[in-house]
GROMACS .gro file of N, CA and C in nm:
model
  492
    1MET      N    1   0.082  -0.119   0.000
    1MET     CA    2   0.000   0.000   0.000
    1MET      C    3   0.086   0.125   0.000
    2ARG      N    4   0.188   0.125   0.080
    2ARG     CA    5   0.272   0.245   0.092
    2ARG      C    6   0.359   0.269  -0.031
    3THR      N    7   0.364   0.176  -0.123
    3THR     CA    8   0.441   0.201  -0.245
    3THR      C    9   0.370   0.302  -0.335
    4THR      N   10   0.238   0.316  -0.319
    4THR     CA   11   0.164   0.411  -0.401
    4THR      C   12   0.103   0.526  -0.321
    5TRP      N   13   0.083   0.507  -0.191
    5TRP     CA   14   0.022   0.610  -0.107
    5TRP      C   15   0.132   0.691  -0.040
    6PRO      N   16   0.126   0.826  -0.044
    6PRO     CA   17   0.232   0.908   0.014
    6PRO      C   18   0.252   0.882   0.164
    7ALA      N   19   0.377   0.873   0.205
    7ALA     CA   20   0.411   0.844   0.344
    7ALA      C   21   0.362   0.953   0.439
    8GLU      N   22   0.348   1.078   0.393
    8GLU     CA   23   0.306   1.186   0.482
    8GLU      C   24   0.154   1.189   0.504
    9LEU      N   25   0.081   1.105   0.434
    9LEU     CA   26  -0.064   1.097   0.452
    9LEU      C   27  -0.102   0.970   0.527
   10PRO      N   28  -0.204   0.980   0.614
   10PRO     CA   29  -0.246   0.858   0.685
   10PRO      C   30  -0.312   0.759   0.591
   11PHE      N   31  -0.286   0.634   0.614
   11PHE     CA   32  -0.353   0.529   0.537
   11PHE      C   33  -0.451   0.459   0.630
   12VAL      N   34  -0.579   0.481   0.606
   12VAL     CA   35  -0.685   0.428   0.691
   12VAL      C   36  -0.757   0.318   0.614
   13VAL      N   37  -0.778   0.206   0.681
   13VAL     CA   38  -0.848   0.093   0.621
   13VAL      C   39  -0.980   0.075   0.696
   14ARG      N   40  -1.089   0.072   0.623
   14ARG     CA   41  -1.219   0.044   0.684
   14ARG      C   42  -1.249  -0.104   0.669
   15LEU      N   43  -1.271  -0.170   0.782
   15LEU     CA   44  -1.297  -0.314   0.781
   15LEU      C   45  -1.433  -0.345   0.841
   16SER      N   46  -1.500  -0.437   0.778
   16SER     CA   47  -1.617  -0.496   0.839
   16SER      C   48  -1.563  -0.605   0.930
   17VAL      N   49  -1.560  -0.577   1.058
   17VAL     CA   50  -1.495  -0.663   1.157
   17VAL      C   51  -1.566  -0.798   1.170
   18ARG      N   52  -1.696  -0.797   1.151
   18ARG     CA   53  -1.779  -0.919   1.150
   18ARG      C   54  -1.884  -0.903   1.042
   19ASP      N   55  -1.926  -1.015   0.984
   19ASP     CA   56  -2.034  -1.004   0.885
   19ASP      C   57  -2.166  -1.064   0.933
   20PHE      N   58  -2.165  -1.128   1.048
   20PHE     CA   59  -2.285  -1.184   1.110
   20PHE      C   60  -2.350  -1.294   1.028
   21LEU      N   61  -2.273  -1.359   0.942
   21LEU     CA   62  -2.323  -1.474   0.868
   21LEU      C   63  -2.268  -1.601   0.932
   22PRO      N   64  -2.346  -1.707   0.938
   22PRO     CA   65  -2.294  -1.832   0.995
   22PRO      C   66  -2.171  -1.878   0.917
   23GLY      N   67  -2.061  -1.901   0.989
   23GLY     CA   68  -1.937  -1.942   0.925
   23GLY      C   69  -1.867  -1.832   0.847
   24GLY      N   70  -1.915  -1.709   0.861
   24GLY     CA   71  -1.859  -1.596   0.787
   24GLY      C   72  -1.741  -1.532   0.857
   25TRP      N   73  -1.711  -1.409   0.818
   25TRP     CA   74  -1.598  -1.333   0.871
   25TRP      C   75  -1.622  -1.301   1.018
   26SER      N   76  -1.519  -1.319   1.100
   26SER     CA   77  -1.533  -1.302   1.245
   26SER      C   78  -1.435  -1.199   1.299
   27LEU      N   79  -1.456  -1.160   1.423
   27LEU     CA   80  -1.363  -1.072   1.492
   27LEU      C   81  -1.225  -1.135   1.497
   28GLU      N   82  -1.219  -1.264   1.520
   28GLU     CA   83  -1.089  -1.334   1.525
   28GLU      C   84  -1.018  -1.327   1.390
   29ASP      N   85  -1.093  -1.338   1.280
   29ASP     CA   86  -1.034  -1.323   1.147
   29ASP      C   87  -0.974  -1.183   1.131
   30THR      N   88  -1.049  -1.084   1.178
   30THR     CA   89  -1.002  -0.945   1.169
   30THR      C   90  -0.875  -0.926   1.249
   31ILE      N   91  -0.871  -0.983   1.369
   31ILE     CA   92  -0.752  -0.969   1.454
   31ILE      C   93  -0.630  -1.034   1.390
   32ARG      N   94  -0.649  -1.136   1.310
   32ARG     CA   95  -0.536  -1.195   1.236
   32ARG      C   96  -0.497  -1.110   1.115
   33LEU      N   97  -0.594  -1.043   1.053
   33LEU     CA   98  -0.567  -0.963   0.933
   33LEU      C   99  -0.500  -0.829   0.964
   34VAL      N  100  -0.542  -0.764   1.070
   34VAL     CA  101  -0.497  -0.627   1.097
   34VAL      C  102  -0.345  -0.613   1.107
   35PRO      N  103  -0.271  -0.701   1.174
   35PRO     CA  104  -0.126  -0.685   1.175
   35PRO      C  105  -0.064  -0.693   1.035
   36LEU      N  106  -0.123  -0.772   0.947
   36LEU     CA  107  -0.073  -0.779   0.809
   36LEU      C  108  -0.095  -0.646   0.738
   37LEU      N  109  -0.210  -0.585   0.761
   37LEU     CA  110  -0.237  -0.453   0.702
   37LEU      C  111  -0.140  -0.348   0.758
   38ALA      N  112  -0.115  -0.354   0.889
   38ALA     CA  113  -0.022  -0.260   0.951
   38ALA      C  114   0.118  -0.280   0.895
   39ASP      N  115   0.159  -0.405   0.876
   39ASP     CA  116   0.291  -0.433   0.818
   39ASP      C  117   0.303  -0.376   0.678
   40ASP      N  118   0.190  -0.365   0.609
   40ASP     CA  119   0.190  -0.313   0.473
   40ASP      C  120   0.164  -0.162   0.468
   41GLY      N  121   0.157  -0.097   0.586
   41GLY     CA  122   0.150   0.048   0.590
   41GLY      C  123   0.022   0.109   0.644
   42ALA      N  124  -0.075   0.029   0.682
   42ALA     CA  125  -0.198   0.086   0.737
   42ALA      C  126  -0.168   0.153   0.870
   43ASP      N  127  -0.218   0.276   0.887
   43ASP     CA  128  -0.196   0.352   1.009
   43ASP      C  129  -0.309   0.335   1.109
   44LEU      N  130  -0.428   0.310   1.061
   44LEU     CA  131  -0.545   0.305   1.147
   44LEU      C  132  -0.651   0.217   1.081
   45VAL      N  133  -0.728   0.144   1.163
   45VAL     CA  134  -0.836   0.061   1.113
   45VAL      C  135  -0.967   0.117   1.164
   46ASP      N  136  -1.055   0.150   1.072
   46ASP     CA  137  -1.191   0.197   1.099
   46ASP      C  138  -1.277   0.072   1.113
   47CYS      N  139  -1.326   0.046   1.234
   47CYS     CA  140  -1.395  -0.081   1.264
   47CYS      C  141  -1.546  -0.066   1.257
   48THR      N  142  -1.604  -0.130   1.158
   48THR     CA  143  -1.748  -0.135   1.142
   48THR      C  144  -1.787  -0.282   1.134
   49SER      N  145  -1.910  -0.310   1.098
   49SER     CA  146  -1.948  -0.450   1.080
   49SER      C  147  -2.053  -0.459   0.971
   50GLY      N  148  -2.057  -0.576   0.908
   50GLY     CA  149  -2.145  -0.595   0.794
   50GLY      C  150  -2.291  -0.603   0.832
   51GLY      N  151  -2.373  -0.557   0.744
   51GLY     CA  152  -2.516  -0.569   0.759
   51GLY      C  153  -2.571  -0.645   0.640
   52ILE      N  154  -2.499  -0.750   0.600
   52ILE     CA  155  -2.538  -0.819   0.477
   52ILE      C  156  -2.635  -0.933   0.500
   53ALA      N  157  -2.648  -0.979   0.624
   53ALA     CA  158  -2.741  -1.089   0.654
   53ALA      C  159  -2.885  -1.036   0.649
   54ARG      N  160  -2.971  -1.112   0.587
   54ARG     CA  161  -3.113  -1.077   0.584
   54ARG      C  162  -3.195  -1.194   0.634
   55PRO      N  163  -3.285  -1.175   0.727
   55PRO     CA  164  -3.310  -1.046   0.790
   55PRO      C  165  -3.191  -1.004   0.874
   56GLU      N  166  -3.181  -0.874   0.898
   56GLU     CA  167  -3.068  -0.818   0.974
   56GLU      C  168  -3.060  -0.883   1.112
   57THR      N  169  -2.942  -0.930   1.148
   57THR     CA  170  -2.925  -1.001   1.274
   57THR      C  171  -2.828  -0.932   1.369
   58ARG      N  172  -2.761  -0.829   1.324
   58ARG     CA  173  -2.661  -0.766   1.409
   58ARG      C  174  -2.728  -0.677   1.514
   59PRO      N  175  -2.668  -0.670   1.631
   59PRO     CA  176  -2.723  -0.583   1.735
   59PRO      C  177  -2.691  -0.438   1.702
   60THR      N  178  -2.773  -0.348   1.751
   60THR     CA  179  -2.743  -0.206   1.736
   60THR      C  180  -2.770  -0.135   1.867
   61GLY      N  181  -2.720  -0.015   1.877
   61GLY     CA  182  -2.738   0.067   1.997
   61GLY      C  183  -2.630   0.172   1.997
   62PRO      N  184  -2.630   0.260   2.096
   62PRO     CA  185  -2.529   0.366   2.101
   62PRO      C  186  -2.386   0.310   2.099
   63ALA      N  187  -2.306   0.363   2.008
   63ALA     CA  188  -2.163   0.328   1.996
   63ALA      C  189  -2.142   0.177   1.984
   64TRP      N  190  -2.228   0.111   1.913
   64TRP     CA  191  -2.227  -0.035   1.914
   64TRP      C  192  -2.109  -0.100   1.844
   65HIS      N  193  -2.034  -0.028   1.762
   65HIS     CA  194  -1.912  -0.085   1.702
   65HIS      C  195  -1.789  -0.064   1.790
   66ALA      N  196  -1.800   0.021   1.891
   66ALA     CA  197  -1.684   0.053   1.976
   66ALA      C  198  -1.619  -0.070   2.039
   67PRO      N  199  -1.694  -0.170   2.085
   67PRO     CA  200  -1.627  -0.288   2.139
   67PRO      C  201  -1.538  -0.359   2.037
   68TYR      N  202  -1.575  -0.354   1.910
   68TYR     CA  203  -1.490  -0.414   1.806
   68TYR      C  204  -1.360  -0.334   1.791
   69ALA      N  205  -1.373  -0.202   1.788
   69ALA     CA  206  -1.254  -0.118   1.779
   69ALA      C  207  -1.162  -0.142   1.898
   70HIS      N  208  -1.222  -0.155   2.016
   70HIS     CA  209  -1.143  -0.178   2.136
   70HIS      C  210  -1.071  -0.313   2.130
   71ALA      N  211  -1.141  -0.417   2.088
   71ALA     CA  212  -1.079  -0.550   2.080
   71ALA      C  213  -0.966  -0.552   1.979
   72VAL      N  214  -0.987  -0.492   1.863
   72VAL     CA  215  -0.881  -0.489   1.761
   72VAL      C  216  -0.761  -0.412   1.813
   73ARG      N  217  -0.784  -0.298   1.875
   73ARG     CA  218  -0.675  -0.215   1.930
   73ARG      C  219  -0.599  -0.292   2.039
   74ARG      N  220  -0.673  -0.353   2.131
   74ARG     CA  221  -0.612  -0.425   2.243
   74ARG      C  222  -0.530  -0.546   2.194
   75GLU      N  223  -0.584  -0.621   2.100
   75GLU     CA  224  -0.520  -0.745   2.055
   75GLU      C  225  -0.407  -0.724   1.955
   76THR      N  226  -0.409  -0.613   1.882
   76THR     CA  227  -0.308  -0.593   1.776
   76THR      C  228  -0.214  -0.477   1.802
   77GLY      N  229  -0.256  -0.382   1.885
   77GLY     CA  230  -0.176  -0.262   1.906
   77GLY      C  231  -0.186  -0.161   1.793
   78VAL      N  232  -0.270  -0.188   1.695
   78VAL     CA  233  -0.289  -0.097   1.582
   78VAL      C  234  -0.398   0.003   1.620
   79PRO      N  235  -0.377   0.131   1.594
   79PRO     CA  236  -0.480   0.231   1.624
   79PRO      C  237  -0.611   0.202   1.551
   80THR      N  238  -0.722   0.232   1.618
   80THR     CA  239  -0.853   0.206   1.560
   80THR      C  240  -0.944   0.328   1.570
   81ALA      N  241  -1.048   0.325   1.485
   81ALA     CA  242  -1.155   0.424   1.490
   81ALA      C  243  -1.285   0.352   1.521
   82ALA      N  244  -1.367   0.415   1.605
   82ALA     CA  245  -1.498   0.360   1.638
   82ALA      C  246  -1.605   0.437   1.562
   83VAL      N  247  -1.707   0.365   1.520
   83VAL     CA  248  -1.822   0.423   1.449
   83VAL      C  249  -1.948   0.357   1.503
   84GLY      N  250  -2.063   0.401   1.454
   84GLY     CA  251  -2.188   0.332   1.483
   84GLY      C  252  -2.272   0.395   1.591
   85LYS      N  253  -2.360   0.484   1.552
   85LYS     CA  254  -2.453   0.550   1.644
   85LYS      C  255  -2.382   0.623   1.758
   86ILE      N  256  -2.274   0.688   1.724
   86ILE     CA  257  -2.208   0.779   1.818
   86ILE      C  258  -2.266   0.915   1.785
   87THR      N  259  -2.354   0.964   1.871
   87THR     CA  260  -2.435   1.081   1.838
   87THR      C  261  -2.406   1.203   1.922
   88THR      N  262  -2.326   1.189   2.027
   88THR     CA  263  -2.294   1.305   2.110
   88THR      C  264  -2.144   1.315   2.129
   89LEU      N  265  -2.099   1.435   2.156
   89LEU     CA  266  -1.957   1.454   2.182
   89LEU      C  267  -1.918   1.391   2.314
   90GLU      N  268  -2.012   1.382   2.406
   90GLU     CA  269  -1.984   1.317   2.534
   90GLU      C  270  -1.954   1.168   2.512
   91GLN      N  271  -2.031   1.103   2.424
   91GLN     CA  272  -2.002   0.963   2.391
   91GLN      C  273  -1.862   0.951   2.333
   92ALA      N  274  -1.830   1.038   2.239
   92ALA     CA  275  -1.700   1.034   2.173
   92ALA      C  276  -1.587   1.054   2.275
   93GLU      N  277  -1.601   1.153   2.361
   93GLU     CA  278  -1.498   1.178   2.462
   93GLU      C  279  -1.482   1.060   2.556
   94GLN      N  280  -1.592   0.997   2.593
   94GLN     CA  281  -1.585   0.882   2.683
   94GLN      C  282  -1.512   0.765   2.616
   95LEU      N  283  -1.542   0.738   2.490
   95LEU     CA  284  -1.475   0.630   2.419
   95LEU      C  285  -1.324   0.653   2.413
   96LEU      N  286  -1.285   0.776   2.387
   96LEU     CA  287  -1.142   0.809   2.381
   96LEU      C  288  -1.078   0.800   2.518
   97ALA      N  289  -1.146   0.852   2.620
   97ALA     CA  290  -1.091   0.849   2.756
   97ALA      C  291  -1.075   0.706   2.808
   98GLU      N  292  -1.167   0.618   2.770
   98GLU     CA  293  -1.161   0.478   2.814
   98GLU      C  294  -1.059   0.396   2.735
   99GLY      N  295  -1.004   0.454   2.628
   99GLY     CA  296  -0.910   0.379   2.545
   99GLY      C  297  -0.976   0.279   2.452
  100ALA      N  298  -1.105   0.298   2.427
  100ALA     CA  299  -1.177   0.205   2.338
  100ALA      C  300  -1.131   0.220   2.194
  101CYS      N  301  -1.076   0.337   2.160
  101CYS     CA  302  -1.033   0.363   2.023
  101CYS      C  303  -0.939   0.483   2.024
  102ASP      N  304  -0.882   0.511   1.908
  102ASP     CA  305  -0.793   0.626   1.895
  102ASP      C  306  -0.858   0.742   1.822
  103LEU      N  307  -0.968   0.713   1.755
  103LEU     CA  308  -1.038   0.813   1.675
  103LEU      C  309  -1.186   0.777   1.676
  104VAL      N  310  -1.271   0.878   1.683
  104VAL     CA  311  -1.416   0.856   1.675
  104VAL      C  312  -1.463   0.920   1.545
  105LEU      N  313  -1.539   0.844   1.468
  105LEU     CA  314  -1.596   0.894   1.344
  105LEU      C  315  -1.747   0.904   1.361
  106MET      N  316  -1.799   1.025   1.343
  106MET     CA  317  -1.942   1.048   1.358
  106MET      C  318  -2.000   1.081   1.221
  107GLY      N  319  -2.093   1.001   1.176
  107GLY     CA  320  -2.153   1.022   1.044
  107GLY      C  321  -2.283   1.100   1.051
  108ARG      N  322  -2.389   1.029   1.084
  108ARG     CA  323  -2.523   1.090   1.079
  108ARG      C  324  -2.537   1.212   1.170
  109ALA      N  325  -2.477   1.208   1.287
  109ALA     CA  326  -2.488   1.322   1.379
  109ALA      C  327  -2.431   1.448   1.316
  110LEU      N  328  -2.325   1.435   1.239
  110LEU     CA  329  -2.264   1.552   1.174
  110LEU      C  330  -2.336   1.590   1.046
  111LEU      N  331  -2.404   1.495   0.983
  111LEU     CA  332  -2.487   1.532   0.868
  111LEU      C  333  -2.604   1.618   0.913
  112VAL      N  334  -2.662   1.583   1.026
  112VAL     CA  335  -2.775   1.658   1.081
  112VAL      C  336  -2.727   1.792   1.137
  113ASP      N  337  -2.611   1.794   1.200
  113ASP     CA  338  -2.561   1.914   1.267
  113ASP      C  339  -2.411   1.929   1.243
  114PRO      N  340  -2.372   1.982   1.128
  114PRO     CA  341  -2.229   1.993   1.096
  114PRO      C  342  -2.148   2.079   1.193
  115MET      N  343  -2.214   2.167   1.266
  115MET     CA  344  -2.142   2.255   1.359
  115MET      C  345  -2.138   2.199   1.501
  116LEU      N  346  -2.178   2.075   1.520
  116LEU     CA  347  -2.181   2.014   1.654
  116LEU      C  348  -2.048   2.030   1.727
  117PRO      N  349  -1.936   1.993   1.670
  117PRO     CA  350  -1.809   2.009   1.744
  117PRO      C  351  -1.778   2.156   1.774
  118ALA      N  352  -1.807   2.244   1.682
  118ALA     CA  353  -1.775   2.385   1.702
  118ALA      C  354  -1.862   2.447   1.811
  119ARG      N  355  -1.987   2.403   1.821
  119ARG     CA  356  -2.070   2.456   1.928
  119ARG      C  357  -2.026   2.403   2.064
  120HIS      N  358  -1.970   2.284   2.065
  120HIS     CA  359  -1.920   2.225   2.188
  120HIS      C  360  -1.794   2.298   2.235
  121ASP      N  361  -1.710   2.332   2.140
  121ASP     CA  362  -1.584   2.403   2.169
  121ASP      C  363  -1.562   2.503   2.056
  122HIS      N  364  -1.590   2.629   2.083
  122HIS     CA  365  -1.585   2.732   1.979
  122HIS      C  366  -1.450   2.740   1.910
  123SER      N  367  -1.343   2.699   1.977
  123SER     CA  368  -1.211   2.707   1.913
  123SER      C  369  -1.198   2.610   1.796
  124LEU      N  370  -1.289   2.513   1.786
  124LEU     CA  371  -1.286   2.419   1.674
  124LEU      C  372  -1.345   2.477   1.546
  125ALA      N  373  -1.417   2.586   1.559
  125ALA     CA  374  -1.481   2.647   1.443
  125ALA      C  375  -1.380   2.732   1.366
  126PRO      N  376  -1.400   2.746   1.234
  126PRO     CA  377  -1.318   2.840   1.158
  126PRO      C  378  -1.335   2.980   1.218
  127ALA      N  379  -1.232   3.062   1.209
  127ALA     CA  380  -1.231   3.194   1.273
  127ALA      C  381  -1.356   3.276   1.245
  128PRO      N  382  -1.407   3.282   1.121
  128PRO     CA  383  -1.526   3.366   1.099
  128PRO      C  384  -1.649   3.320   1.176
  129TYR      N  385  -1.654   3.194   1.215
  129TYR     CA  386  -1.771   3.141   1.284
  129TYR      C  387  -1.761   3.156   1.436
  130GLN      N  388  -1.640   3.175   1.489
  130GLN     CA  389  -1.623   3.175   1.634
  130GLN      C  390  -1.703   3.285   1.702
  131ARG      N  391  -1.702   3.406   1.645
  131ARG     CA  392  -1.778   3.517   1.706
  131ARG      C  393  -1.928   3.489   1.700
  132ALA      N  394  -1.974   3.437   1.587
  132ALA     CA  395  -2.117   3.407   1.574
  132ALA      C  396  -2.159   3.300   1.675
  133LEU      N  397  -2.078   3.200   1.692
  133LEU     CA  398  -2.111   3.094   1.788
  133LEU      C  399  -2.114   3.146   1.931
  134ALA      N  400  -2.026   3.241   1.960
  134ALA     CA  401  -2.019   3.296   2.095
  134ALA      C  402  -2.139   3.386   2.127
  135THR      N  403  -2.205   3.437   2.025
  135THR     CA  404  -2.314   3.533   2.049
  135THR      C  405  -2.450   3.483   2.003
  136THR      N  406  -2.458   3.361   1.952
  136THR     CA  407  -2.584   3.309   1.898
  136THR      C  408  -2.616   3.175   1.960
  137THR      N  409  -2.741   3.156   1.992
  137THR     CA  410  -2.785   3.024   2.036
  137THR      C  411  -2.891   2.976   1.938
  138VAL      N  412  -2.891   2.848   1.914
  138VAL     CA  413  -2.994   2.788   1.830
  138VAL      C  414  -3.063   2.687   1.917
  139GLY      N  415  -3.188   2.709   1.940
  139GLY     CA  416  -3.264   2.618   2.024
  139GLY      C  417  -3.406   2.603   1.973
  140PRO      N  418  -3.484   2.522   2.041
  140PRO     CA  419  -3.618   2.495   1.993
  140PRO      C  420  -3.712   2.615   1.995
  141ASP      N  421  -3.680   2.717   2.074
  141ASP     CA  422  -3.771   2.831   2.088
  141ASP      C  423  -3.718   2.959   2.024
  142ASP      N  424  -3.616   2.951   1.940
  142ASP     CA  425  -3.559   3.074   1.886
  142ASP      C  426  -3.609   3.107   1.746
  143GLY      N  427  -3.704   3.030   1.694
  143GLY     CA  428  -3.761   3.060   1.564
  143GLY      C  429  -3.687   2.996   1.448
  144HIS      N  430  -3.576   2.928   1.474
  144HIS     CA  431  -3.502   2.861   1.368
  144HIS      C  432  -3.545   2.715   1.360
  145LEU      N  433  -3.545   2.663   1.240
  145LEU     CA  434  -3.571   2.521   1.223
  145LEU      C  435  -3.444   2.443   1.246
  146PRO      N  436  -3.450   2.334   1.322
  146PRO     CA  437  -3.332   2.248   1.332
  146PRO      C  438  -3.293   2.199   1.192
  147PRO      N  439  -3.164   2.176   1.167
  147PRO     CA  440  -3.120   2.139   1.032
  147PRO      C  441  -3.195   2.021   0.972
  148VAL      N  442  -3.226   1.919   1.050
  148VAL     CA  443  -3.291   1.802   0.992
  148VAL      C  444  -3.433   1.835   0.946
  149ILE      N  445  -3.504   1.920   1.019
  149ILE     CA  446  -3.638   1.960   0.977
  149ILE      C  447  -3.629   2.047   0.854
  150PHE      N  448  -3.536   2.140   0.852
  150PHE     CA  449  -3.516   2.227   0.737
  150PHE      C  450  -3.488   2.143   0.613
  151PHE      N  451  -3.402   2.043   0.627
  151PHE     CA  452  -3.369   1.955   0.515
  151PHE      C  453  -3.493   1.881   0.467
  152ALA      N  454  -3.573   1.828   0.563
  152ALA     CA  455  -3.693   1.754   0.527
  152ALA      C  456  -3.791   1.844   0.453
  153VAL      N  457  -3.805   1.969   0.498
  153VAL     CA  458  -3.895   2.063   0.432
  153VAL      C  459  -3.848   2.087   0.289
  154LEU      N  460  -3.718   2.107   0.271
  154LEU     CA  461  -3.668   2.131   0.136
  154LEU      C  462  -3.684   2.007   0.049
  155GLN      N  463  -3.666   1.888   0.107
  155GLN     CA  464  -3.685   1.765   0.031
  155GLN      C  465  -3.828   1.754  -0.019
  156GLU      N  466  -3.923   1.800   0.063
  156GLU     CA  467  -4.063   1.794   0.024
  156GLU      C  468  -4.099   1.909  -0.070
  157GLY      N  469  -4.006   2.004  -0.090
  157GLY     CA  470  -4.030   2.114  -0.181
  157GLY      C  471  -4.126   2.219  -0.128
  158ARG      N  472  -4.144   2.224   0.003
  158ARG     CA  473  -4.235   2.321   0.062
  158ARG      C  474  -4.158   2.425   0.143
  159TRP      N  475  -4.182   2.549   0.111
  159TRP     CA  476  -4.133   2.657   0.196
  159TRP      C  477  -4.232   2.771   0.185
  160PRO      N  478  -4.281   2.828   0.292
  160PRO     CA  479  -4.252   2.791   0.430
  160PRO      C  480  -4.319   2.658   0.466
  161PRO      N  481  -4.272   2.596   0.576
  161PRO     CA  482  -4.331   2.469   0.615
  161PRO      C  483  -4.476   2.487   0.657
  162GLY      N  484  -4.553   2.385   0.640
  162GLY     CA  485  -4.693   2.389   0.678
  162GLY      C  486  -4.774   2.295   0.591
  163PRO      N  487  -4.902   2.298   0.606
  163PRO     CA  488  -4.985   2.208   0.526
  163PRO      C  489  -4.965   2.231   0.377
  164ALA      N  490  -4.970   2.126   0.303
  164ALA     CA  491  -4.949   2.136   0.156
  164ALA      C  492  -5.068   2.203   0.090
   0.00000   0.00000   0.00000
């Protein structure tokens, strides 16, 4: 991998740590594979799991892939990323503090609220946004639509929102 990928850039591999199929790919298989990937230049493994079994049989819940990231990190020493219904910065901070992973990746929570980290810590926002964040609040009673509702309204092609 490192023969074609620049050494100054991180090489991240996303793995389906388990596929939840009888006799299929397992956590133990992943733990055997990850050191080989690291030997070939992988810097971090993004630990997810397959949803290919039908009907769906995998468990879900808050931060539900984090135990896989923790097991891979503990057993291989290779840095890992946790994903899967991590919806608050408090969850992310707890996972990092507990050593469950080295990186937290938040998908849907940031699609709904891209400024979530910046509102949590204004220094994370680009400079032009820091002053606005320090002087503005967005809440349920301020007359603004939450981003997900605004998106849904635009998807339906209605503005202003209300009965069709």
